[in-house]
Amino acid sequence: MSQASTHPLTVGVDVGGTNIRASVVDADGEVLDTVQAPTPHSARALEAAIDRSVRELARRHPVAAVGLAVAGFISADRTTVRFAPHLPWQDAPVAQRLTTRLELPVILEHDANAAGWAEYRFGAAAGGHTVVLVAIGTGIGAALLIDGRLYRGSHGVAPELGHLQVVPDGRACACGKRGCWERYCSGTALADTAIEMLATDPVRSVLARDVIRDPGSLTGRRVAGAAQDGDPLAVRVMSDFARWLGLGLAFVSDIFDPDLVVIAGGVSSSAPLFLDEAREHYASAVTGSGHRPLVRLRTTQLGEAAGMIGAAELARAAIGTPLAGTTGR
């Protein structure tokens, strides 16, 4: 049997609200080729764009299967997108449609699960027993692996850690609730916190001046950059972010008792600004502090490619001998 048939190449597709990124990935988790395209706003156009991206890669590589990493609720059998807040799919049999179009096996996975699987197989979560990945970007996505198995819950949607309520009647969330963790601990939250702090306790700083001039221009990336430069308002905002991250991780530890937490997502690139302080808040807030081992905190090794790598690896498992952890709950 040839090496290619033993370890086939697969494509992982990160289907984001802004862009589609598709990569050919080998059995060692190495990205060999990548294409990118804007995300269309209709289901038909989106599926056509994914089709074009995969076919472009397949013209250059012998592709055997496709995995899609989707930010949304995926059915337990990983064939249907139940709901995706930033994508035009609702109760859509996406895997079947794309399998028919591409004439290749296609599986779906929640984007945080895909990233968590990639980190477990090839990155920062390797060797963990009970692992939680917390992907902090616009909101919070999360994945849970127990003894090398992805835990998806009874209906395929676990764990939605970003929507744990940490502030009763707090900031409104797009999910319909108020006070969700991601409303205080995300890239979006950095901007909201800066505006709230200025309203209650004005401070002189370059960031403060920019916020006053044009509040709508403020982003989490802008806050993180200003904190790196020592801006007083931005430093306070990052400290508040660290507090909420630490408190949230204490909740996560109380519920799951993981030995390892991986911080991923766009905000993780600013980890030197907040991770040590978050660790201190976590250590003081976790139940039984001082009488239990503390979780190991790591940042992503695979970065923004994790979702594509994980989706490709799960697709590879689906067409061959299943790897430990790709089935069951």
PDB file of N, CA, C and O in Angstrom, residues 215-266:
ATOM      1  N   PRO A 215     -16.054  56.687  19.252  1.00  0.00           N
ATOM      2  CA  PRO A 215     -16.210  55.432  20.013  1.00  0.00           C
ATOM      3  C   PRO A 215     -16.359  54.212  19.109  1.00  0.00           C
ATOM      4  O   PRO A 215     -15.924  53.110  19.454  1.00  0.00           O
ATOM      5  N   GLY A 216     -16.969  54.382  17.939  1.00  0.00           N
ATOM      6  CA  GLY A 216     -17.204  53.253  17.053  1.00  0.00           C
ATOM      7  C   GLY A 216     -15.955  52.678  16.429  1.00  0.00           C
ATOM      8  O   GLY A 216     -15.976  51.563  15.895  1.00  0.00           O
ATOM      9  N   SER A 217     -14.860  53.423  16.496  1.00  0.00           N
ATOM     10  CA  SER A 217     -13.610  52.949  15.888  1.00  0.00           C
ATOM     11  C   SER A 217     -12.816  52.040  16.809  1.00  0.00           C
ATOM     12  O   SER A 217     -11.826  51.430  16.392  1.00  0.00           O
ATOM     13  N   LEU A 218     -13.252  51.926  18.052  1.00  0.00           N
ATOM     14  CA  LEU A 218     -12.491  51.156  19.034  1.00  0.00           C
ATOM     15  C   LEU A 218     -12.658  49.663  18.810  1.00  0.00           C
ATOM     16  O   LEU A 218     -13.770  49.162  18.599  1.00  0.00           O
ATOM     17  N   THR A 219     -11.560  48.917  18.864  1.00  0.00           N
ATOM     18  CA  THR A 219     -11.576  47.457  18.736  1.00  0.00           C
ATOM     19  C   THR A 219     -10.733  46.844  19.838  1.00  0.00           C
ATOM     20  O   THR A 219      -9.903  47.513  20.457  1.00  0.00           O
ATOM     21  N   GLY A 220     -10.940  45.558  20.061  1.00  0.00           N
ATOM     22  CA  GLY A 220     -10.108  44.858  21.026  1.00  0.00           C
ATOM     23  C   GLY A 220      -8.638  44.886  20.643  1.00  0.00           C
ATOM     24  O   GLY A 220      -7.757  45.026  21.500  1.00  0.00           O
ATOM     25  N   ARG A 221      -8.359  44.764  19.361  1.00  0.00           N
ATOM     26  CA  ARG A 221      -6.970  44.809  18.887  1.00  0.00           C
ATOM     27  C   ARG A 221      -6.333  46.167  19.207  1.00  0.00           C
ATOM     28  O   ARG A 221      -5.179  46.251  19.599  1.00  0.00           O
ATOM     29  N   ARG A 222      -7.121  47.234  19.045  1.00  0.00           N
ATOM     30  CA  ARG A 222      -6.617  48.576  19.352  1.00  0.00           C
ATOM     31  C   ARG A 222      -6.314  48.706  20.843  1.00  0.00           C
ATOM     32  O   ARG A 222      -5.293  49.287  21.233  1.00  0.00           O
ATOM     33  N   VAL A 223      -7.169  48.175  21.692  1.00  0.00           N
ATOM     34  CA  VAL A 223      -6.942  48.226  23.141  1.00  0.00           C
ATOM     35  C   VAL A 223      -5.678  47.459  23.503  1.00  0.00           C
ATOM     36  O   VAL A 223      -4.842  47.941  24.274  1.00  0.00           O
ATOM     37  N   ALA A 224      -5.521  46.262  22.944  1.00  0.00           N
ATOM     38  CA  ALA A 224      -4.339  45.445  23.257  1.00  0.00           C
ATOM     39  C   ALA A 224      -3.061  46.142  22.806  1.00  0.00           C
ATOM     40  O   ALA A 224      -2.047  46.137  23.527  1.00  0.00           O
ATOM     41  N   GLY A 225      -3.096  46.750  21.637  1.00  0.00           N
ATOM     42  CA  GLY A 225      -1.914  47.463  21.159  1.00  0.00           C
ATOM     43  C   GLY A 225      -1.566  48.640  22.042  1.00  0.00           C
ATOM     44  O   GLY A 225      -0.381  48.896  22.328  1.00  0.00           O
ATOM     45  N   ALA A 226      -2.596  49.356  22.490  1.00  0.00           N
ATOM     46  CA  ALA A 226      -2.351  50.496  23.379  1.00  0.00           C
ATOM     47  C   ALA A 226      -1.809  50.031  24.730  1.00  0.00           C
ATOM     48  O   ALA A 226      -0.945  50.689  25.322  1.00  0.00           O
ATOM     49  N   ALA A 227      -2.303  48.891  25.219  1.00  0.00           N
ATOM     50  CA  ALA A 227      -1.789  48.357  26.487  1.00  0.00           C
ATOM     51  C   ALA A 227      -0.322  47.977  26.357  1.00  0.00           C
ATOM     52  O   ALA A 227       0.475  48.189  27.278  1.00  0.00           O
ATOM     53  N   GLN A 228       0.029  47.433  25.213  1.00  0.00           N
ATOM     54  CA  GLN A 228       1.431  47.093  24.959  1.00  0.00           C
ATOM     55  C   GLN A 228       2.310  48.338  25.022  1.00  0.00           C
ATOM     56  O   GLN A 228       3.459  48.288  25.481  1.00  0.00           O
ATOM     57  N   ASP A 229       1.748  49.478  24.613  1.00  0.00           N
ATOM     58  CA  ASP A 229       2.486  50.743  24.639  1.00  0.00           C
ATOM     59  C   ASP A 229       2.413  51.443  25.993  1.00  0.00           C
ATOM     60  O   ASP A 229       2.969  52.539  26.152  1.00  0.00           O
ATOM     61  N   GLY A 230       1.703  50.833  26.951  1.00  0.00           N
ATOM     62  CA  GLY A 230       1.632  51.406  28.291  1.00  0.00           C
ATOM     63  C   GLY A 230       0.543  52.442  28.491  1.00  0.00           C
ATOM     64  O   GLY A 230       0.545  53.172  29.502  1.00  0.00           O
ATOM     65  N   ASP A 231      -0.408  52.541  27.585  1.00  0.00           N
ATOM     66  CA  ASP A 231      -1.505  53.494  27.728  1.00  0.00           C
ATOM     67  C   ASP A 231      -2.277  53.219  29.025  1.00  0.00           C
ATOM     68  O   ASP A 231      -2.707  52.084  29.259  1.00  0.00           O
ATOM     69  N   PRO A 232      -2.488  54.225  29.878  1.00  0.00           N
ATOM     70  CA  PRO A 232      -3.108  53.980  31.199  1.00  0.00           C
ATOM     71  C   PRO A 232      -4.502  53.365  31.116  1.00  0.00           C
ATOM     72  O   PRO A 232      -4.817  52.447  31.892  1.00  0.00           O
ATOM     73  N   LEU A 233      -5.351  53.868  30.207  1.00  0.00           N
ATOM     74  CA  LEU A 233      -6.693  53.296  30.088  1.00  0.00           C
ATOM     75  C   LEU A 233      -6.623  51.855  29.606  1.00  0.00           C
ATOM     76  O   LEU A 233      -7.285  50.966  30.164  1.00  0.00           O
ATOM     77  N   ALA A 234      -5.819  51.597  28.595  1.00  0.00           N
ATOM     78  CA  ALA A 234      -5.720  50.249  28.048  1.00  0.00           C
ATOM     79  C   ALA A 234      -5.175  49.263  29.073  1.00  0.00           C
ATOM     80  O   ALA A 234      -5.632  48.115  29.150  1.00  0.00           O
ATOM     81  N   VAL A 235      -4.222  49.701  29.884  1.00  0.00           N
ATOM     82  CA  VAL A 235      -3.671  48.828  30.926  1.00  0.00           C
ATOM     83  C   VAL A 235      -4.750  48.455  31.931  1.00  0.00           C
ATOM     84  O   VAL A 235      -4.848  47.297  32.372  1.00  0.00           O
ATOM     85  N   ARG A 236      -5.596  49.419  32.289  1.00  0.00           N
ATOM     86  CA  ARG A 236      -6.702  49.129  33.218  1.00  0.00           C
ATOM     87  C   ARG A 236      -7.686  48.154  32.590  1.00  0.00           C
ATOM     88  O   ARG A 236      -8.197  47.247  33.265  1.00  0.00           O
ATOM     89  N   VAL A 237      -7.964  48.336  31.319  1.00  0.00           N
ATOM     90  CA  VAL A 237      -8.896  47.445  30.627  1.00  0.00           C
ATOM     91  C   VAL A 237      -8.349  46.016  30.592  1.00  0.00           C
ATOM     92  O   VAL A 237      -9.077  45.048  30.867  1.00  0.00           O
ATOM     93  N   MET A 238      -7.072  45.866  30.284  1.00  0.00           N
ATOM     94  CA  MET A 238      -6.487  44.525  30.236  1.00  0.00           C
ATOM     95  C   MET A 238      -6.474  43.880  31.613  1.00  0.00           C
ATOM     96  O   MET A 238      -6.644  42.660  31.739  1.00  0.00           O
ATOM     97  N   SER A 239      -6.300  44.676  32.649  1.00  0.00           N
ATOM     98  CA  SER A 239      -6.333  44.142  34.005  1.00  0.00           C
ATOM     99  C   SER A 239      -7.734  43.628  34.343  1.00  0.00           C
ATOM    100  O   SER A 239      -7.897  42.572  34.975  1.00  0.00           O
ATOM    101  N   ASP A 240      -8.759  44.364  33.913  1.00  0.00           N
ATOM    102  CA  ASP A 240     -10.136  43.919  34.123  1.00  0.00           C
ATOM    103  C   ASP A 240     -10.407  42.641  33.345  1.00  0.00           C
ATOM    104  O   ASP A 240     -11.052  41.705  33.854  1.00  0.00           O
ATOM    105  N   PHE A 241      -9.917  42.580  32.122  1.00  0.00           N
ATOM    106  CA  PHE A 241     -10.045  41.371  31.305  1.00  0.00           C
ATOM    107  C   PHE A 241      -9.408  40.179  32.014  1.00  0.00           C
ATOM    108  O   PHE A 241      -9.982  39.087  32.070  1.00  0.00           O
ATOM    109  N   ALA A 242      -8.203  40.378  32.562  1.00  0.00           N
ATOM    110  CA  ALA A 242      -7.500  39.305  33.268  1.00  0.00           C
ATOM    111  C   ALA A 242      -8.314  38.800  34.457  1.00  0.00           C
ATOM    112  O   ALA A 242      -8.364  37.596  34.732  1.00  0.00           O
ATOM    113  N   ARG A 243      -8.970  39.739  35.157  1.00  0.00           N
ATOM    114  CA  ARG A 243      -9.803  39.340  36.308  1.00  0.00           C
ATOM    115  C   ARG A 243     -10.943  38.444  35.852  1.00  0.00           C
ATOM    116  O   ARG A 243     -11.194  37.391  36.449  1.00  0.00           O
ATOM    117  N   TRP A 244     -11.627  38.845  34.769  1.00  0.00           N
ATOM    118  CA  TRP A 244     -12.745  38.037  34.295  1.00  0.00           C
ATOM    119  C   TRP A 244     -12.284  36.697  33.740  1.00  0.00           C
ATOM    120  O   TRP A 244     -12.954  35.672  33.907  1.00  0.00           O
ATOM    121  N   LEU A 245     -11.127  36.676  33.096  1.00  0.00           N
ATOM    122  CA  LEU A 245     -10.601  35.405  32.611  1.00  0.00           C
ATOM    123  C   LEU A 245     -10.296  34.484  33.777  1.00  0.00           C
ATOM    124  O   LEU A 245     -10.657  33.297  33.762  1.00  0.00           O
ATOM    125  N   GLY A 246      -9.650  35.001  34.806  1.00  0.00           N
ATOM    126  CA  GLY A 246      -9.336  34.180  35.967  1.00  0.00           C
ATOM    127  C   GLY A 246     -10.566  33.650  36.664  1.00  0.00           C
ATOM    128  O   GLY A 246     -10.635  32.459  37.036  1.00  0.00           O
ATOM    129  N   LEU A 247     -11.589  34.508  36.831  1.00  0.00           N
ATOM    130  CA  LEU A 247     -12.821  34.066  37.484  1.00  0.00           C
ATOM    131  C   LEU A 247     -13.537  33.010  36.634  1.00  0.00           C
ATOM    132  O   LEU A 247     -14.043  32.013  37.158  1.00  0.00           O
ATOM    133  N   GLY A 248     -13.552  33.213  35.317  1.00  0.00           N
ATOM    134  CA  GLY A 248     -14.179  32.230  34.450  1.00  0.00           C
ATOM    135  C   GLY A 248     -13.460  30.894  34.474  1.00  0.00           C
ATOM    136  O   GLY A 248     -14.094  29.834  34.489  1.00  0.00           O
ATOM    137  N   LEU A 249     -12.149  30.938  34.491  1.00  0.00           N
ATOM    138  CA  LEU A 249     -11.379  29.692  34.557  1.00  0.00           C
ATOM    139  C   LEU A 249     -11.607  28.969  35.883  1.00  0.00           C
ATOM    140  O   LEU A 249     -11.545  27.737  35.948  1.00  0.00           O
ATOM    141  N   ALA A 250     -11.882  29.737  36.940  1.00  0.00           N
ATOM    142  CA  ALA A 250     -12.218  29.100  38.216  1.00  0.00           C
ATOM    143  C   ALA A 250     -13.534  28.341  38.092  1.00  0.00           C
ATOM    144  O   ALA A 250     -13.669  27.212  38.594  1.00  0.00           O
ATOM    145  N   PHE A 251     -14.535  28.943  37.415  1.00  0.00           N
ATOM    146  CA  PHE A 251     -15.788  28.224  37.157  1.00  0.00           C
ATOM    147  C   PHE A 251     -15.517  26.946  36.366  1.00  0.00           C
ATOM    148  O   PHE A 251     -16.043  25.872  36.681  1.00  0.00           O
ATOM    149  N   VAL A 252     -14.718  27.066  35.320  1.00  0.00           N
ATOM    150  CA  VAL A 252     -14.402  25.917  34.471  1.00  0.00           C
ATOM    151  C   VAL A 252     -13.733  24.813  35.275  1.00  0.00           C
ATOM    152  O   VAL A 252     -14.053  23.626  35.135  1.00  0.00           O
ATOM    153  N   SER A 253     -12.811  25.195  36.158  1.00  0.00           N
ATOM    154  CA  SER A 253     -12.127  24.204  36.986  1.00  0.00           C
ATOM    155  C   SER A 253     -13.077  23.561  37.988  1.00  0.00           C
ATOM    156  O   SER A 253     -12.989  22.355  38.266  1.00  0.00           O
ATOM    157  N   ASP A 254     -13.985  24.350  38.546  1.00  0.00           N
ATOM    158  CA  ASP A 254     -14.947  23.789  39.489  1.00  0.00           C
ATOM    159  C   ASP A 254     -15.863  22.776  38.811  1.00  0.00           C
ATOM    160  O   ASP A 254     -16.289  21.795  39.437  1.00  0.00           O
ATOM    161  N   ILE A 255     -16.180  23.000  37.544  1.00  0.00           N
ATOM    162  CA  ILE A 255     -17.103  22.115  36.833  1.00  0.00           C
ATOM    163  C   ILE A 255     -16.397  20.886  36.276  1.00  0.00           C
ATOM    164  O   ILE A 255     -16.863  19.754  36.443  1.00  0.00           O
ATOM    165  N   PHE A 256     -15.253  21.083  35.620  1.00  0.00           N
ATOM    166  CA  PHE A 256     -14.611  19.992  34.877  1.00  0.00           C
ATOM    167  C   PHE A 256     -13.333  19.462  35.526  1.00  0.00           C
ATOM    168  O   PHE A 256     -12.869  18.390  35.156  1.00  0.00           O
ATOM    169  N   ASP A 257     -12.714  20.223  36.422  1.00  0.00           N
ATOM    170  CA  ASP A 257     -11.447  19.844  37.049  1.00  0.00           C
ATOM    171  C   ASP A 257     -10.406  19.421  36.020  1.00  0.00           C
ATOM    172  O   ASP A 257      -9.830  18.332  36.104  1.00  0.00           O
ATOM    173  N   PRO A 258     -10.127  20.266  35.015  1.00  0.00           N
ATOM    174  CA  PRO A 258      -9.136  19.893  33.997  1.00  0.00           C
ATOM    175  C   PRO A 258      -7.721  19.962  34.544  1.00  0.00           C
ATOM    176  O   PRO A 258      -7.446  20.690  35.507  1.00  0.00           O
ATOM    177  N   ASP A 259      -6.827  19.218  33.940  1.00  0.00           N
ATOM    178  CA  ASP A 259      -5.408  19.367  34.280  1.00  0.00           C
ATOM    179  C   ASP A 259      -4.728  20.379  33.375  1.00  0.00           C
ATOM    180  O   ASP A 259      -3.639  20.861  33.682  1.00  0.00           O
ATOM    181  N   LEU A 260      -5.404  20.747  32.243  1.00  0.00           N
ATOM    182  CA  LEU A 260      -4.785  21.648  31.283  1.00  0.00           C
ATOM    183  C   LEU A 260      -5.847  22.500  30.612  1.00  0.00           C
ATOM    184  O   LEU A 260      -6.894  21.993  30.200  1.00  0.00           O
ATOM    185  N   VAL A 261      -5.581  23.806  30.525  1.00  0.00           N
ATOM    186  CA  VAL A 261      -6.424  24.725  29.764  1.00  0.00           C
ATOM    187  C   VAL A 261      -5.547  25.403  28.721  1.00  0.00           C
ATOM    188  O   VAL A 261      -4.468  25.918  29.038  1.00  0.00           O
ATOM    189  N   VAL A 262      -6.005  25.391  27.469  1.00  0.00           N
ATOM    190  CA  VAL A 262      -5.307  26.063  26.382  1.00  0.00           C
ATOM    191  C   VAL A 262      -6.095  27.313  26.000  1.00  0.00           C
ATOM    192  O   VAL A 262      -7.289  27.228  25.698  1.00  0.00           O
ATOM    193  N   ILE A 263      -5.432  28.453  26.031  1.00  0.00           N
ATOM    194  CA  ILE A 263      -6.044  29.707  25.611  1.00  0.00           C
ATOM    195  C   ILE A 263      -5.718  29.929  24.146  1.00  0.00           C
ATOM    196  O   ILE A 263      -4.549  29.989  23.755  1.00  0.00           O
ATOM    197  N   ALA A 264      -6.751  30.023  23.307  1.00  0.00           N
ATOM    198  CA  ALA A 264      -6.587  30.188  21.869  1.00  0.00           C
ATOM    199  C   ALA A 264      -7.404  31.388  21.406  1.00  0.00           C
ATOM    200  O   ALA A 264      -7.896  32.173  22.213  1.00  0.00           O
ATOM    201  N   GLY A 265      -7.552  31.530  20.103  1.00  0.00           N
ATOM    202  CA  GLY A 265      -8.303  32.645  19.550  1.00  0.00           C
ATOM    203  C   GLY A 265      -7.444  33.878  19.364  1.00  0.00           C
ATOM    204  O   GLY A 265      -6.291  33.944  19.811  1.00  0.00           O
ATOM    205  N   GLY A 266      -8.007  34.888  18.722  1.00  0.00           N
ATOM    206  CA  GLY A 266      -7.252  36.076  18.379  1.00  0.00           C
ATOM    207  C   GLY A 266      -6.654  36.807  19.555  1.00  0.00           C
ATOM    208  O   GLY A 266      -5.544  37.344  19.479  1.00  0.00           O
TER     209      GLY A 266
END
